[in-house]
Coordinates of C-alpha atoms in Angstrom, one line a residue:
X1 CA -215.4 38.9 -10.5
X2 CA -216.4 40.2 -6.8
X3 CA -214.4 43.5 -6.2
X4 CA -211.9 43.2 -3.1
X5 CA -212.4 45.4 -0.2
X6 CA -209.6 47.2 1.1
X7 CA -208.3 46.2 4.7
X8 CA -206.2 48.3 7.0
X9 CA -203.0 46.7 8.1
X10 CA -202.9 47.9 11.9
X11 CA -199.2 47.8 12.0
X12 CA -198.3 50.1 9.2
X13 CA -201.3 51.9 8.0
X14 CA -200.7 50.4 4.2
X15 CA -203.8 49.5 2.6
X16 CA -203.7 45.8 1.3
X17 CA -206.4 43.6 -0.1
X18 CA -208.0 40.7 1.1
X19 CA -206.6 37.6 -0.2
X20 CA -202.9 38.6 -0.7
X21 CA -200.8 35.5 -1.3
X22 CA -197.2 34.7 -0.1
X23 CA -195.5 33.6 -3.1
X24 CA -192.2 32.0 -3.5
X25 CA -188.9 33.9 -4.3
X26 CA -189.0 32.5 -7.7
X27 CA -192.0 34.4 -8.5
X28 CA -191.8 37.5 -10.7
X29 CA -194.6 40.1 -11.5
X30 CA -196.0 39.2 -14.9
X31 CA -197.1 42.8 -15.5
X32 CA -193.5 43.9 -15.5
X33 CA -193.4 42.2 -18.9
X34 CA -197.0 42.6 -20.1
X35 CA -198.2 45.9 -18.7
X36 CA -201.3 47.0 -16.9
X37 CA -204.7 47.9 -18.7
X38 CA -206.6 50.8 -17.2
X39 CA -210.3 50.0 -18.2
X40 CA -211.6 53.3 -16.7
X41 CA -209.8 56.4 -18.2
X42 CA -210.8 58.4 -15.0
X43 CA -208.5 55.9 -12.9
X44 CA -204.7 56.4 -12.2
X45 CA -204.3 53.6 -9.5
X46 CA -203.3 50.2 -10.7
X47 CA -201.5 47.0 -9.7
X48 CA -201.3 45.3 -6.3
X49 CA -198.8 44.6 -3.7
X50 CA -197.8 41.2 -2.8
X51 CA -195.4 39.4 -0.6
X52 CA -192.3 37.0 -1.4
X53 CA -190.3 34.8 1.2
X54 CA -186.8 35.6 1.2
X55 CA -184.2 32.8 0.7
X56 CA -181.1 32.5 3.1
X57 CA -178.8 34.3 0.7
X58 CA -181.4 37.0 -0.6
X59 CA -181.0 40.7 -0.1
X60 CA -183.6 43.1 -0.7
X61 CA -181.8 44.1 -4.0
X62 CA -182.1 40.4 -5.2
X63 CA -185.8 40.4 -4.4
X64 CA -186.6 43.7 -5.8
X65 CA -184.8 42.9 -9.2
X66 CA -186.7 39.8 -9.6
X67 CA -190.1 41.9 -9.9
X68 CA -188.6 45.2 -11.3
X69 CA -188.0 47.1 -8.2
X70 CA -184.8 49.3 -7.1
X71 CA -183.1 49.8 -4.0
X72 CA -185.1 52.8 -2.6
X73 CA -188.5 51.4 -3.5
X74 CA -187.7 48.3 -1.5
X75 CA -186.2 49.9 1.5
X76 CA -189.1 52.2 1.9
X77 CA -191.7 49.5 1.6
X78 CA -190.1 47.3 4.3
X79 CA -188.5 49.7 6.8
X80 CA -188.2 46.9 9.4
X81 CA -186.5 44.5 7.2
X82 CA -182.4 44.2 7.0
X83 CA -181.4 45.4 3.4
X84 CA -178.4 42.8 3.3
X85 CA -179.8 40.0 5.2
X86 CA -183.6 39.7 5.5
X87 CA -183.3 36.1 6.8
X88 CA -184.6 33.0 5.3
X89 CA -188.3 32.9 5.2
X90 CA -188.9 36.7 6.0
X91 CA -192.1 38.1 4.2
X92 CA -190.8 41.0 2.1
X93 CA -193.4 43.3 0.6
X94 CA -193.2 44.0 -3.1
X95 CA -194.7 47.4 -3.8
X96 CA -196.3 46.5 -7.1
X97 CA -199.0 49.3 -6.9
X98 CA -198.7 52.8 -8.1
X99 CA -200.5 55.9 -8.7
X100 CA -199.6 57.6 -12.1
X101 CA -198.1 61.0 -12.2
X102 CA -200.1 64.0 -13.4
X103 CA -198.7 64.1 -16.7
X104 CA -200.0 63.4 -20.4
X105 CA -200.4 59.7 -20.7
X106 CA -198.2 59.3 -23.9
X107 CA -194.8 58.2 -24.5
X108 CA -192.6 57.9 -21.5
X109 CA -193.1 59.8 -18.2
X110 CA -190.5 59.9 -15.4
X111 CA -191.1 60.9 -12.1
X112 CA -187.8 61.6 -10.3
X113 CA -189.3 61.7 -6.9
X114 CA -190.0 57.7 -7.0
X115 CA -187.3 56.9 -9.5
X116 CA -189.8 55.2 -11.9
X117 CA -190.5 55.5 -15.5
X118 CA -194.0 54.7 -17.0
X119 CA -194.6 53.8 -20.7
X120 CA -197.7 54.2 -22.4
X121 CA -197.6 51.9 -25.6
X122 CA -201.3 52.5 -26.4
X123 CA -204.3 54.1 -25.1
X124 CA -205.4 52.5 -21.7
X125 CA -202.3 50.5 -21.3
X126 CA -199.1 51.3 -19.1
X127 CA -195.8 49.5 -18.4
X128 CA -193.5 50.6 -15.5
X129 CA -189.7 50.3 -14.8
X130 CA -187.4 51.0 -12.0
X131 CA -184.7 53.5 -12.7
X132 CA -181.7 55.2 -11.3
X133 CA -181.3 59.1 -11.6
X134 CA -178.8 61.8 -11.2
X135 CA -177.3 62.6 -7.9
X136 CA -177.0 65.9 -6.4
X137 CA -175.0 68.3 -8.5
X138 CA -175.5 65.9 -11.7
X139 CA -179.3 66.4 -11.6
X140 CA -181.5 64.8 -14.4
X141 CA -183.3 67.6 -16.0
X142 CA -187.1 68.4 -15.6
X143 CA -189.0 69.2 -18.8
X144 CA -190.6 67.8 -22.0
X145 CA -188.1 66.0 -24.3
X146 CA -188.2 63.5 -26.9
X147 CA -185.9 60.5 -28.2
X148 CA -183.7 61.6 -30.9
X149 CA -181.5 58.6 -31.6
X150 CA -181.3 54.9 -30.5
X151 CA -178.1 53.0 -30.4
X152 CA -177.5 49.0 -29.7
X153 CA -174.0 48.3 -28.2
X154 CA -173.0 51.9 -27.7
X155 CA -169.6 53.3 -27.0
X156 CA -169.1 55.8 -24.4
X157 CA -167.1 59.1 -24.5
X158 CA -166.9 60.4 -20.9
X159 CA -167.1 64.2 -20.8
X160 CA -163.9 66.0 -19.5
X161 CA -165.7 66.8 -16.1
X162 CA -166.6 63.0 -15.4
X163 CA -162.9 62.0 -16.6
X164 CA -161.7 64.7 -13.9
X165 CA -163.9 63.3 -11.1
X166 CA -162.5 60.0 -11.8
X167 CA -159.1 61.2 -12.0
X168 CA -159.5 62.8 -8.5
X169 CA -160.2 59.2 -7.1
X170 CA -157.1 57.7 -8.7
X171 CA -159.1 56.1 -11.9
X172 CA -157.9 57.2 -15.4
X173 CA -160.8 56.8 -17.7
X174 CA -160.1 56.2 -21.4
X175 CA -161.2 58.9 -23.9
X176 CA -163.7 56.3 -25.4
X177 CA -165.0 53.2 -23.6
X178 CA -165.9 50.7 -26.4
X179 CA -169.1 48.3 -26.3
X180 CA -168.9 45.6 -24.1
X181 CA -169.5 44.2 -20.7
X182 CA -167.4 46.9 -18.9
X183 CA -169.3 49.7 -20.7
X184 CA -171.5 51.8 -18.1
X185 CA -174.0 52.3 -20.7
X186 CA -175.0 48.6 -21.0
X187 CA -176.1 47.2 -24.5
X188 CA -178.8 49.8 -25.4
X189 CA -179.1 53.7 -25.2
X190 CA -181.9 56.2 -26.0
X191 CA -180.6 59.6 -26.4
X192 CA -182.8 62.4 -25.2
X193 CA -183.2 66.0 -27.1
X194 CA -181.8 67.1 -23.7
X195 CA -178.1 67.4 -24.6
X196 CA -175.8 64.7 -23.1
X197 CA -178.7 62.8 -21.5
X198 CA -179.6 59.2 -22.3
X199 CA -181.9 56.3 -21.1
X200 CA -179.6 53.3 -21.0
X201 CA -178.9 50.0 -19.4
X202 CA -176.0 49.6 -16.8
X203 CA -173.1 47.1 -16.3
X204 CA -173.7 47.6 -12.4
X205 CA -177.4 46.7 -11.8
X206 CA -177.1 46.2 -8.3
X207 CA -177.1 50.0 -7.8
X208 CA -180.4 50.7 -9.7
X209 CA -183.1 52.5 -8.0
X210 CA -181.1 55.2 -6.5
X211 CA -179.8 58.7 -7.1
X212 CA -176.3 57.9 -8.3
X213 CA -175.9 58.6 -12.1
X214 CA -174.4 61.8 -13.6
X215 CA -177.8 62.8 -14.8
X216 CA -178.7 60.0 -17.2
X217 CA -181.5 57.6 -16.6
X218 CA -180.4 53.9 -15.8
X219 CA -182.4 50.8 -16.2
X220 CA -182.0 47.3 -15.4
X221 CA -180.5 45.4 -18.7
X222 CA -183.5 43.2 -19.1
X223 CA -185.8 46.2 -19.0
X224 CA -184.0 48.4 -21.4
X225 CA -183.7 45.3 -23.9
X226 CA -187.6 45.2 -23.7
X227 CA -188.1 49.0 -23.9
X228 CA -185.7 49.5 -26.7
X229 CA -187.4 48.0 -29.6
X230 CA -190.7 49.4 -28.5
X231 CA -190.3 53.2 -28.6
X232 CA -189.7 54.9 -31.9
X233 CA -187.6 58.1 -32.7
X234 CA -189.7 61.1 -31.7
X235 CA -191.4 59.4 -28.8
X236 CA -192.2 62.0 -26.3
X237 CA -190.4 62.0 -22.9
X238 CA -191.9 64.0 -19.9
X239 CA -189.7 64.4 -16.8
X240 CA -191.5 65.4 -13.6
X241 CA -190.7 65.8 -9.9
X242 CA -194.0 64.8 -7.8
X243 CA -193.3 63.5 -4.4
X244 CA -197.2 63.5 -3.7
X245 CA -199.2 61.7 -6.1
X246 CA -202.9 61.6 -5.8
X247 CA -205.4 59.4 -7.8
X248 CA -208.7 57.3 -8.0
X249 CA -209.3 53.8 -8.3
X250 CA -213.1 53.5 -8.9
X251 CA -214.5 55.4 -6.0
X252 CA -211.3 55.1 -3.7
X253 CA -208.9 58.0 -3.3
X254 CA -205.2 57.1 -2.8
X255 CA -202.2 59.2 -2.0
X256 CA -198.7 57.8 -2.8
X257 CA -195.6 59.9 -1.0
X258 CA -192.1 59.8 -2.0
X259 CA -191.0 62.8 0.0
X260 CA -187.5 64.0 1.1
X261 CA -187.4 66.5 4.1
X262 CA -187.4 69.4 1.7
X263 CA -190.9 68.1 0.2
X264 CA -192.5 68.0 3.6
X265 CA -195.9 70.3 3.5
X266 CA -196.8 72.8 6.1
X267 CA -200.2 71.3 6.1
X268 CA -201.9 68.0 4.8
X269 CA -204.3 70.0 2.8
X270 CA -201.3 71.2 0.6
X271 CA -200.9 67.7 -0.9
X272 CA -204.6 67.1 -1.9
X273 CA -205.6 69.2 -4.9
X274 CA -208.5 71.6 -4.2
X275 CA -210.3 70.3 -7.3
X276 CA -210.6 66.9 -5.3
X277 CA -210.8 67.8 -1.8
X278 CA -213.7 70.5 -2.4
X279 CA -215.5 68.4 -5.0
X280 CA -219.1 67.8 -4.2
X281 CA -219.6 64.1 -2.7
X282 CA -215.8 63.6 -1.9
X283 CA -214.7 62.9 1.5
X284 CA -211.1 63.2 2.3
X285 CA -209.8 61.5 5.6
X286 CA -207.1 64.1 6.8
X287 CA -205.9 61.8 9.6
X288 CA -205.3 59.1 6.8
X289 CA -203.4 61.9 4.7
X290 CA -201.2 62.9 7.6
X291 CA -200.4 58.9 8.3
X292 CA -199.3 58.6 4.5
X293 CA -197.1 61.8 4.7
X294 CA -195.5 60.5 8.0
X295 CA -195.1 56.8 7.0
X296 CA -193.6 57.9 3.5
X297 CA -193.6 54.3 2.3
X298 CA -194.1 54.9 -1.3
X299 CA -197.1 52.7 -1.3
X300 CA -200.7 54.0 -2.4
X301 CA -202.6 55.0 0.8
X302 CA -206.3 55.0 1.1
X303 CA -207.3 58.4 2.1
X304 CA -211.0 58.9 1.0
X305 CA -213.5 58.4 -1.4
X306 CA -216.5 59.7 -3.4
X307 CA -220.0 58.8 -2.8
X308 CA -221.9 56.9 -5.4
X309 CA -225.1 58.5 -6.7
X310 CA -228.1 56.9 -5.2
X311 CA -229.7 54.4 -7.5
X312 CA -233.2 55.1 -8.5
X313 CA -235.8 52.3 -8.3
X314 CA -238.2 51.9 -11.1
X315 CA -241.5 50.1 -10.5
X316 CA -243.7 48.9 -13.3
X317 CA -247.1 50.2 -13.4
X318 CA -249.9 47.6 -13.0
X319 CA -253.0 48.3 -14.8

């Protein structure tokens, strides 16, 4: 299969591939269920962005959920599109291309900056999910953890701090919320070795992909249902905060940005590791690095590459 060459979109600076198809609103991303294979262990960029046409009643949240994406991802990738009323026939970009975080490729890896979970079921394969994380003051913890228990149809025992918060808003929470459609944990929960933190479903999926929880990691109901039987007890869970992700796809260098104001670097050279920028044969286009930081779309942006070694020509001797 002939490799597609990257093409620059003049309006946004996003890197898209030739031949992207506009697909109907009923189309979902197959890899959201099957995962992606990384045939080259040195590569960390995978997937491919695509477009869908919105229907008359669609919101960006509707279109995102059908392909496994959350609110913030869809907003960042479509800055000119109305969130609640894109309009019938609007071409909406689905940001289904990713740079892997810098973390061990095992178990579960969560990058808080992009609100996305990566699962490595086997060597060379990755499945990825949108998540919600803890809001300010209720931060999801960073570090290395593991899954210590799994519960189907969990009950929820809200801690005193959350009950007090709800009481201030005039809502009295019961001491225990039973399993069922009104349970905020949804139907499945994975408990982490970090006290009081879970990876779980939700009874309010339309808030997914934002910084809204009390520190737990929320997933779409259909995603946690798929993940729950796949991960055994003791599965490692690595939680990082990486607003700038850099990675290779063949000989192309990409930068993916999910930066808040506090993350903005003083110089573009701060976001490209010195081990890459100063490597022999690597060319970094610093203008494109600046563009990626400024646009902050959450999409992998082509910012350089490495030269291929010259091929030697062998001639048969004629005697």
